[in-house]
Amino acid sequence: MLSQQQTSEYKQKGYTVQPSLLGPSDTKAILADINSICEGATVANHDASRVEMESRQGPEGTFVRRIYEPCTYYPRFRSLSESTKLLDCVERLLGPDLYFHYSKINVKTAIHRLGC
């Protein structure tokens, strides 16, 4: 659950951090899933309904920009989106009338890896 200070920070800055939301093993598993989803995707050969590739790379480039609808296609992300721990935090910030509409993951790639 978020503290009053975190709720105030969200209202003032538009964001807050909840460091204990995911434990190290949860984070490791989620990152492994992301790596698995991105594995083998290239600009020339990827499922455009599931991932978007970084545009500043050649046809054999492997840097994924976005993963579309992870909560629809991948069980771990669905479980996270439905977890009471997460939803309690979101409700504290936005109120009780929550509706799940869409999910995506923006993959942040280090600029030096793209040669920029």
Short mmCIF file of N, CA, C and O in Angstrom, two decimals:
data_model
loop_
_atom_site.label_atom_id
_atom_site.label_comp_id
_atom_site.label_asym_id
_atom_site.label_seq_id
_atom_site.Cartn_x
_atom_site.Cartn_y
_atom_site.Cartn_z
N MET A 1 0.85 -1.18 0.00
CA MET A 1 0.00 0.00 0.00
C MET A 1 0.89 1.24 0.00
O MET A 1 1.94 1.25 0.61
N LEU A 2 0.44 2.26 -0.67
CA LEU A 2 1.19 3.51 -0.75
C LEU A 2 0.96 4.35 0.50
O LEU A 2 -0.12 4.34 1.08
N SER A 3 1.98 5.09 0.87
CA SER A 3 1.87 6.00 2.01
C SER A 3 1.20 7.30 1.55
O SER A 3 1.08 7.57 0.35
N GLN A 4 0.83 8.11 2.51
CA GLN A 4 0.26 9.42 2.20
C GLN A 4 1.28 10.28 1.46
O GLN A 4 0.94 11.01 0.54
N GLN A 5 2.55 10.15 1.83
CA GLN A 5 3.62 10.90 1.15
C GLN A 5 3.71 10.50 -0.33
O GLN A 5 3.85 11.37 -1.19
N GLN A 6 3.61 9.22 -0.62
CA GLN A 6 3.67 8.77 -2.00
C GLN A 6 2.45 9.26 -2.79
O GLN A 6 2.58 9.65 -3.95
N THR A 7 1.29 9.24 -2.16
CA THR A 7 0.08 9.73 -2.81
C THR A 7 0.22 11.23 -3.11
O THR A 7 -0.12 11.68 -4.21
N SER A 8 0.74 11.98 -2.18
CA SER A 8 0.96 13.42 -2.39
C SER A 8 1.99 13.66 -3.49
O SER A 8 1.81 14.54 -4.34
N GLU A 9 3.05 12.86 -3.50
CA GLU A 9 4.07 12.97 -4.55
C GLU A 9 3.44 12.74 -5.93
O GLU A 9 3.71 13.46 -6.88
N TYR A 10 2.57 11.74 -6.02
CA TYR A 10 1.89 11.45 -7.29
C TYR A 10 1.06 12.65 -7.73
O TYR A 10 1.07 13.04 -8.90
N LYS A 11 0.33 13.24 -6.80
CA LYS A 11 -0.53 14.38 -7.14
C LYS A 11 0.29 15.60 -7.55
O LYS A 11 -0.12 16.36 -8.42
N GLN A 12 1.47 15.77 -6.96
CA GLN A 12 2.32 16.92 -7.27
C GLN A 12 3.15 16.72 -8.53
O GLN A 12 3.29 17.62 -9.34
N LYS A 13 3.74 15.53 -8.68
CA LYS A 13 4.70 15.29 -9.75
C LYS A 13 4.16 14.44 -10.90
O LYS A 13 4.78 14.37 -11.96
N GLY A 14 3.06 13.74 -10.67
CA GLY A 14 2.51 12.87 -11.69
C GLY A 14 3.08 11.46 -11.66
O GLY A 14 2.78 10.64 -12.51
N TYR A 15 3.91 11.17 -10.68
CA TYR A 15 4.46 9.83 -10.50
C TYR A 15 4.88 9.64 -9.05
O TYR A 15 5.03 10.60 -8.30
N THR A 16 5.04 8.40 -8.67
CA THR A 16 5.63 8.04 -7.40
C THR A 16 6.29 6.68 -7.59
O THR A 16 6.09 6.04 -8.61
N VAL A 17 7.08 6.27 -6.63
CA VAL A 17 7.79 5.00 -6.71
C VAL A 17 7.38 4.13 -5.52
O VAL A 17 7.30 4.61 -4.40
N GLN A 18 7.12 2.87 -5.80
CA GLN A 18 6.81 1.91 -4.75
C GLN A 18 7.87 0.81 -4.85
O GLN A 18 7.69 -0.19 -5.55
N PRO A 19 9.02 0.99 -4.16
CA PRO A 19 10.13 0.06 -4.32
C PRO A 19 9.84 -1.37 -3.89
O PRO A 19 10.48 -2.30 -4.38
N SER A 20 8.88 -1.59 -3.05
CA SER A 20 8.64 -2.95 -2.55
C SER A 20 7.50 -3.65 -3.31
O SER A 20 7.07 -4.72 -2.89
N LEU A 21 7.04 -3.08 -4.41
CA LEU A 21 5.92 -3.69 -5.14
C LEU A 21 6.31 -5.07 -5.68
O LEU A 21 5.58 -6.03 -5.53
N LEU A 22 7.47 -5.16 -6.29
CA LEU A 22 7.97 -6.44 -6.81
C LEU A 22 9.26 -6.81 -6.09
O LEU A 22 10.14 -5.97 -5.93
N GLY A 23 9.37 -8.06 -5.73
CA GLY A 23 10.59 -8.55 -5.12
C GLY A 23 11.62 -8.90 -6.19
O GLY A 23 11.31 -8.94 -7.39
N PRO A 24 12.85 -9.19 -5.78
CA PRO A 24 13.91 -9.52 -6.74
C PRO A 24 13.57 -10.71 -7.64
O PRO A 24 13.85 -10.69 -8.84
N SER A 25 12.95 -11.74 -7.09
CA SER A 25 12.62 -12.91 -7.93
C SER A 25 11.53 -12.59 -8.93
O SER A 25 11.56 -13.07 -10.07
N ASP A 26 10.55 -11.75 -8.54
CA ASP A 26 9.50 -11.32 -9.47
C ASP A 26 10.11 -10.50 -10.61
O ASP A 26 9.78 -10.71 -11.78
N THR A 27 10.97 -9.58 -10.25
CA THR A 27 11.62 -8.73 -11.25
C THR A 27 12.45 -9.56 -12.21
O THR A 27 12.39 -9.38 -13.43
N LYS A 28 13.19 -10.51 -11.68
CA LYS A 28 14.02 -11.38 -12.51
C LYS A 28 13.15 -12.19 -13.48
O LYS A 28 13.48 -12.32 -14.67
N ALA A 29 12.04 -12.71 -13.01
CA ALA A 29 11.15 -13.50 -13.86
C ALA A 29 10.52 -12.64 -14.95
O ALA A 29 10.40 -13.08 -16.11
N ILE A 30 10.12 -11.44 -14.62
CA ILE A 30 9.53 -10.53 -15.61
C ILE A 30 10.56 -10.16 -16.67
O ILE A 30 10.26 -10.16 -17.87
N LEU A 31 11.77 -9.85 -16.25
CA LEU A 31 12.82 -9.52 -17.21
C LEU A 31 13.15 -10.71 -18.11
O LEU A 31 13.39 -10.55 -19.30
N ALA A 32 13.12 -11.91 -17.54
CA ALA A 32 13.35 -13.12 -18.34
C ALA A 32 12.24 -13.28 -19.38
O ALA A 32 12.51 -13.65 -20.53
N ASP A 33 11.00 -13.00 -18.99
CA ASP A 33 9.89 -13.07 -19.95
C ASP A 33 10.07 -12.04 -21.07
O ASP A 33 9.85 -12.35 -22.25
N ILE A 34 10.46 -10.84 -20.72
CA ILE A 34 10.69 -9.81 -21.73
C ILE A 34 11.78 -10.25 -22.70
O ILE A 34 11.63 -10.15 -23.93
N ASN A 35 12.87 -10.79 -22.17
CA ASN A 35 13.96 -11.27 -23.03
C ASN A 35 13.47 -12.39 -23.94
O ASN A 35 13.82 -12.45 -25.12
N SER A 36 12.65 -13.28 -23.42
CA SER A 36 12.12 -14.39 -24.19
C SER A 36 11.20 -13.89 -25.32
O SER A 36 11.24 -14.39 -26.44
N ILE A 37 10.37 -12.91 -25.01
CA ILE A 37 9.46 -12.34 -26.01
C ILE A 37 10.25 -11.68 -27.14
O ILE A 37 9.91 -11.81 -28.31
N CYS A 38 11.33 -11.00 -26.79
CA CYS A 38 12.13 -10.26 -27.77
C CYS A 38 13.10 -11.15 -28.54
O CYS A 38 13.53 -10.79 -29.64
N GLU A 39 13.41 -12.29 -27.98
CA GLU A 39 14.42 -13.18 -28.58
C GLU A 39 14.04 -13.59 -30.00
O GLU A 39 12.92 -14.02 -30.26
N GLY A 40 14.97 -13.42 -30.90
CA GLY A 40 14.79 -13.84 -32.28
C GLY A 40 14.11 -12.82 -33.18
O GLY A 40 14.07 -13.00 -34.40
N ALA A 41 13.55 -11.77 -32.61
CA ALA A 41 12.88 -10.75 -33.43
C ALA A 41 13.92 -9.88 -34.12
O ALA A 41 14.89 -9.45 -33.51
N THR A 42 13.73 -9.65 -35.41
CA THR A 42 14.55 -8.71 -36.17
C THR A 42 13.61 -7.77 -36.91
O THR A 42 12.41 -8.05 -37.05
N VAL A 43 14.15 -6.68 -37.42
CA VAL A 43 13.33 -5.75 -38.18
C VAL A 43 12.69 -6.47 -39.36
O VAL A 43 11.51 -6.30 -39.64
N ALA A 44 13.45 -7.33 -40.02
CA ALA A 44 12.93 -8.05 -41.19
C ALA A 44 12.00 -9.20 -40.83
O ALA A 44 11.18 -9.60 -41.66
N ASN A 45 12.10 -9.71 -39.61
CA ASN A 45 11.33 -10.90 -39.25
C ASN A 45 10.84 -10.81 -37.81
O ASN A 45 11.55 -11.22 -36.88
N HIS A 46 9.64 -10.27 -37.64
CA HIS A 46 9.03 -10.19 -36.31
C HIS A 46 7.52 -10.16 -36.46
O HIS A 46 6.99 -9.90 -37.54
N ASP A 47 6.83 -10.47 -35.39
CA ASP A 47 5.37 -10.43 -35.38
C ASP A 47 4.94 -9.01 -35.01
O ASP A 47 4.96 -8.63 -33.83
N ALA A 48 4.54 -8.24 -36.01
CA ALA A 48 4.19 -6.83 -35.78
C ALA A 48 2.95 -6.66 -34.91
O ALA A 48 2.71 -5.58 -34.39
N SER A 49 2.16 -7.71 -34.73
CA SER A 49 1.01 -7.61 -33.83
C SER A 49 1.42 -7.76 -32.37
O SER A 49 0.65 -7.43 -31.47
N ARG A 50 2.64 -8.24 -32.14
CA ARG A 50 3.12 -8.45 -30.76
C ARG A 50 4.23 -7.50 -30.35
O ARG A 50 4.34 -7.16 -29.17
N VAL A 51 5.10 -7.12 -31.30
CA VAL A 51 6.22 -6.23 -30.97
C VAL A 51 6.40 -5.16 -32.05
O VAL A 51 6.04 -5.36 -33.21
N GLU A 52 6.98 -4.06 -31.64
CA GLU A 52 7.39 -2.99 -32.55
C GLU A 52 8.90 -2.87 -32.43
O GLU A 52 9.43 -2.79 -31.33
N MET A 53 9.56 -2.86 -33.57
CA MET A 53 11.02 -2.79 -33.57
C MET A 53 11.49 -1.34 -33.57
O MET A 53 10.80 -0.45 -34.10
N GLU A 54 12.65 -1.11 -32.99
CA GLU A 54 13.29 0.21 -33.01
C GLU A 54 13.58 0.54 -34.47
O GLU A 54 14.13 -0.28 -35.20
N SER A 55 13.22 1.73 -34.91
CA SER A 55 13.33 2.08 -36.33
C SER A 55 14.75 2.41 -36.78
O SER A 55 15.06 2.27 -37.95
N ARG A 56 15.62 2.81 -35.89
CA ARG A 56 16.97 3.23 -36.27
C ARG A 56 17.94 2.06 -36.31
O ARG A 56 18.96 2.06 -35.62
N GLN A 57 17.62 1.06 -37.12
CA GLN A 57 18.49 -0.10 -37.27
C GLN A 57 18.17 -0.78 -38.60
O GLN A 57 17.10 -0.61 -39.15
N GLY A 58 19.11 -1.55 -39.07
CA GLY A 58 18.94 -2.25 -40.34
C GLY A 58 18.02 -3.45 -40.21
O GLY A 58 17.51 -3.76 -39.13
N PRO A 59 17.80 -4.16 -41.32
CA PRO A 59 16.87 -5.29 -41.36
C PRO A 59 17.21 -6.42 -40.38
O PRO A 59 16.31 -7.14 -39.95
N GLU A 60 18.47 -6.57 -40.04
CA GLU A 60 18.86 -7.62 -39.09
C GLU A 60 18.91 -7.12 -37.65
O GLU A 60 19.27 -7.86 -36.74
N GLY A 61 18.55 -5.86 -37.43
CA GLY A 61 18.54 -5.29 -36.09
C GLY A 61 17.59 -6.03 -35.16
O GLY A 61 16.53 -6.48 -35.57
N THR A 62 17.98 -6.13 -33.90
CA THR A 62 17.22 -6.93 -32.93
C THR A 62 16.65 -6.12 -31.77
O THR A 62 16.13 -6.69 -30.81
N PHE A 63 16.71 -4.81 -31.84
CA PHE A 63 16.24 -3.99 -30.72
C PHE A 63 14.73 -3.75 -30.81
O PHE A 63 14.25 -3.11 -31.74
N VAL A 64 14.02 -4.27 -29.84
CA VAL A 64 12.56 -4.13 -29.77
C VAL A 64 12.23 -2.83 -29.05
O VAL A 64 12.80 -2.53 -27.99
N ARG A 65 11.31 -2.06 -29.60
CA ARG A 65 10.87 -0.80 -28.99
C ARG A 65 9.69 -1.02 -28.04
O ARG A 65 9.64 -0.46 -26.95
N ARG A 66 8.71 -1.83 -28.47
CA ARG A 66 7.50 -2.05 -27.67
C ARG A 66 7.05 -3.49 -27.76
O ARG A 66 7.18 -4.13 -28.79
N ILE A 67 6.47 -3.93 -26.66
CA ILE A 67 5.76 -5.21 -26.62
C ILE A 67 4.29 -4.86 -26.45
O ILE A 67 3.91 -4.21 -25.47
N TYR A 68 3.48 -5.26 -27.42
CA TYR A 68 2.06 -4.94 -27.40
C TYR A 68 1.27 -5.98 -26.62
O TYR A 68 1.47 -7.17 -26.76
N GLU A 69 0.37 -5.51 -25.79
CA GLU A 69 -0.58 -6.32 -25.04
C GLU A 69 0.01 -7.50 -24.27
O GLU A 69 -0.47 -8.62 -24.36
N PRO A 70 1.04 -7.25 -23.47
CA PRO A 70 1.61 -8.36 -22.71
C PRO A 70 0.61 -9.02 -21.76
O PRO A 70 0.68 -10.22 -21.52
N CYS A 71 -0.34 -8.24 -21.26
CA CYS A 71 -1.32 -8.80 -20.33
C CYS A 71 -2.34 -9.69 -21.03
O CYS A 71 -3.03 -10.48 -20.39
N THR A 72 -2.43 -9.59 -22.34
CA THR A 72 -3.32 -10.45 -23.12
C THR A 72 -2.63 -11.75 -23.49
O THR A 72 -3.23 -12.82 -23.42
N TYR A 73 -1.36 -11.67 -23.87
CA TYR A 73 -0.66 -12.82 -24.45
C TYR A 73 0.22 -13.61 -23.49
O TYR A 73 0.56 -14.75 -23.78
N TYR A 74 0.62 -13.02 -22.37
CA TYR A 74 1.62 -13.66 -21.50
C TYR A 74 1.11 -13.72 -20.06
O TYR A 74 0.84 -12.69 -19.43
N PRO A 75 0.98 -14.93 -19.50
CA PRO A 75 0.34 -15.12 -18.18
C PRO A 75 0.95 -14.32 -17.03
O PRO A 75 0.22 -13.82 -16.18
N ARG A 76 2.26 -14.19 -16.98
CA ARG A 76 2.87 -13.48 -15.85
C ARG A 76 2.43 -12.01 -15.82
O ARG A 76 2.16 -11.43 -14.77
N PHE A 77 2.32 -11.40 -16.99
CA PHE A 77 1.91 -10.01 -17.05
C PHE A 77 0.42 -9.86 -16.72
O PHE A 77 0.02 -8.90 -16.09
N ARG A 78 -0.39 -10.82 -17.13
CA ARG A 78 -1.80 -10.81 -16.77
C ARG A 78 -1.96 -10.91 -15.26
O ARG A 78 -2.71 -10.17 -14.64
N SER A 79 -1.21 -11.83 -14.66
CA SER A 79 -1.28 -11.99 -13.19
C SER A 79 -0.88 -10.72 -12.47
O SER A 79 -1.51 -10.33 -11.49
N LEU A 80 0.17 -10.07 -12.96
CA LEU A 80 0.60 -8.82 -12.34
C LEU A 80 -0.48 -7.76 -12.46
O LEU A 80 -0.81 -7.07 -11.50
N SER A 81 -1.11 -7.66 -13.65
CA SER A 81 -2.13 -6.63 -13.86
C SER A 81 -3.37 -6.86 -12.98
O SER A 81 -4.10 -5.92 -12.70
N GLU A 82 -3.58 -8.10 -12.57
CA GLU A 82 -4.74 -8.43 -11.74
C GLU A 82 -4.40 -8.57 -10.26
O GLU A 82 -5.29 -8.83 -9.45
N SER A 83 -3.14 -8.38 -9.90
CA SER A 83 -2.73 -8.61 -8.51
C SER A 83 -3.30 -7.55 -7.57
O SER A 83 -3.33 -6.36 -7.89
N THR A 84 -3.75 -8.01 -6.45
CA THR A 84 -4.30 -7.11 -5.43
C THR A 84 -3.26 -6.10 -4.98
O THR A 84 -3.58 -4.93 -4.77
N LYS A 85 -2.02 -6.53 -4.87
CA LYS A 85 -0.94 -5.64 -4.43
C LYS A 85 -0.82 -4.43 -5.37
O LYS A 85 -0.71 -3.29 -4.92
N LEU A 86 -0.84 -4.68 -6.67
CA LEU A 86 -0.75 -3.59 -7.64
C LEU A 86 -2.04 -2.77 -7.67
O LEU A 86 -2.00 -1.54 -7.63
N LEU A 87 -3.18 -3.44 -7.73
CA LEU A 87 -4.44 -2.73 -7.83
C LEU A 87 -4.75 -1.86 -6.61
O LEU A 87 -5.33 -0.79 -6.75
N ASP A 88 -4.32 -2.30 -5.43
CA ASP A 88 -4.50 -1.48 -4.23
C ASP A 88 -3.73 -0.16 -4.36
O ASP A 88 -4.23 0.90 -3.97
N CYS A 89 -2.53 -0.23 -4.91
CA CYS A 89 -1.73 0.99 -5.11
C CYS A 89 -2.37 1.91 -6.13
O CYS A 89 -2.48 3.12 -5.92
N VAL A 90 -2.82 1.35 -7.24
CA VAL A 90 -3.45 2.16 -8.29
C VAL A 90 -4.74 2.78 -7.78
O VAL A 90 -5.03 3.95 -8.02
N GLU A 91 -5.53 2.02 -7.03
CA GLU A 91 -6.77 2.55 -6.47
C GLU A 91 -6.49 3.71 -5.53
O GLU A 91 -7.23 4.70 -5.51
N ARG A 92 -5.44 3.61 -4.77
CA ARG A 92 -5.07 4.69 -3.85
C ARG A 92 -4.79 5.99 -4.62
O ARG A 92 -5.09 7.08 -4.15
N LEU A 93 -4.23 5.85 -5.81
CA LEU A 93 -3.88 7.03 -6.62
C LEU A 93 -5.05 7.54 -7.45
O LEU A 93 -5.22 8.75 -7.62
N LEU A 94 -5.85 6.63 -8.00
CA LEU A 94 -6.87 7.02 -8.98
C LEU A 94 -8.31 6.85 -8.53
O LEU A 94 -9.22 7.32 -9.20
N GLY A 95 -8.51 6.15 -7.43
CA GLY A 95 -9.86 5.90 -6.95
C GLY A 95 -10.33 4.49 -7.30
O GLY A 95 -9.64 3.76 -8.02
N PRO A 96 -11.53 4.11 -6.85
CA PRO A 96 -11.98 2.72 -6.97
C PRO A 96 -12.54 2.33 -8.34
O PRO A 96 -12.68 1.15 -8.64
N ASP A 97 -12.87 3.28 -9.18
CA ASP A 97 -13.50 2.97 -10.47
C ASP A 97 -12.43 2.73 -11.53
O ASP A 97 -12.13 3.59 -12.37
N LEU A 98 -11.86 1.53 -11.51
CA LEU A 98 -10.76 1.18 -12.41
C LEU A 98 -11.27 0.25 -13.50
O LEU A 98 -12.10 -0.62 -13.26
N TYR A 99 -10.73 0.43 -14.69
CA TYR A 99 -11.08 -0.41 -15.82
C TYR A 99 -9.80 -0.72 -16.60
O TYR A 99 -9.05 0.20 -16.95
N PHE A 100 -9.54 -1.98 -16.85
CA PHE A 100 -8.37 -2.37 -17.62
C PHE A 100 -8.71 -2.23 -19.10
O PHE A 100 -9.66 -2.82 -19.59
N HIS A 101 -7.90 -1.44 -19.81
CA HIS A 101 -8.17 -1.19 -21.22
C HIS A 101 -7.12 -1.81 -22.13
O HIS A 101 -7.45 -2.48 -23.10
N TYR A 102 -5.85 -1.60 -21.85
CA TYR A 102 -4.79 -1.99 -22.78
C TYR A 102 -3.47 -2.04 -22.02
O TYR A 102 -3.31 -1.37 -21.01
N SER A 103 -2.55 -2.82 -22.53
CA SER A 103 -1.22 -2.85 -21.92
C SER A 103 -0.15 -2.85 -22.99
O SER A 103 -0.38 -3.32 -24.11
N LYS A 104 0.99 -2.28 -22.67
CA LYS A 104 2.16 -2.35 -23.52
C LYS A 104 3.39 -2.11 -22.65
O LYS A 104 3.30 -1.53 -21.57
N ILE A 105 4.50 -2.60 -23.13
CA ILE A 105 5.77 -2.38 -22.45
C ILE A 105 6.65 -1.60 -23.40
O ILE A 105 6.88 -2.04 -24.54
N ASN A 106 7.13 -0.46 -22.98
CA ASN A 106 8.11 0.30 -23.74
C ASN A 106 9.49 -0.16 -23.30
O ASN A 106 9.84 -0.02 -22.13
N VAL A 107 10.24 -0.71 -24.23
CA VAL A 107 11.57 -1.24 -23.93
C VAL A 107 12.57 -0.12 -24.16
O VAL A 107 12.68 0.39 -25.28
N LYS A 108 13.26 0.27 -23.13
CA LYS A 108 14.22 1.36 -23.23
C LYS A 108 15.60 0.78 -23.52
O LYS A 108 16.17 0.07 -22.70
N THR A 109 16.11 1.08 -24.70
CA THR A 109 17.41 0.59 -25.13
C THR A 109 18.45 1.67 -24.92
O THR A 109 18.21 2.83 -25.23
N ALA A 110 19.61 1.27 -24.43
CA ALA A 110 20.69 2.23 -24.26
C ALA A 110 21.07 2.82 -25.61
O ALA A 110 21.25 2.10 -26.58
N ILE A 111 21.19 4.13 -25.67
CA ILE A 111 21.47 4.82 -26.94
C ILE A 111 22.79 4.34 -27.55
O ILE A 111 22.87 4.13 -28.75
N HIS A 112 23.79 4.10 -26.73
CA HIS A 112 25.09 3.69 -27.30
C HIS A 112 24.99 2.35 -28.02
O HIS A 112 25.75 2.07 -28.92
N ARG A 113 24.04 1.54 -27.67
CA ARG A 113 23.86 0.24 -28.33
C ARG A 113 23.31 0.43 -29.74
O ARG A 113 23.45 -0.44 -30.58
N LEU A 114 22.67 1.56 -30.01
CA LEU A 114 22.12 1.83 -31.34
C LEU A 114 23.11 2.60 -32.20
O LEU A 114 22.80 2.93 -33.34
N GLY A 115 24.26 2.93 -31.64
CA GLY A 115 25.25 3.66 -32.41
C GLY A 115 24.91 5.13 -32.58
O GLY A 115 25.38 5.76 -33.51
N CYS A 116 24.11 5.68 -31.70
CA CYS A 116 23.74 7.10 -31.80
C CYS A 116 24.70 7.97 -31.04
O CYS A 116 25.29 7.59 -30.09
#
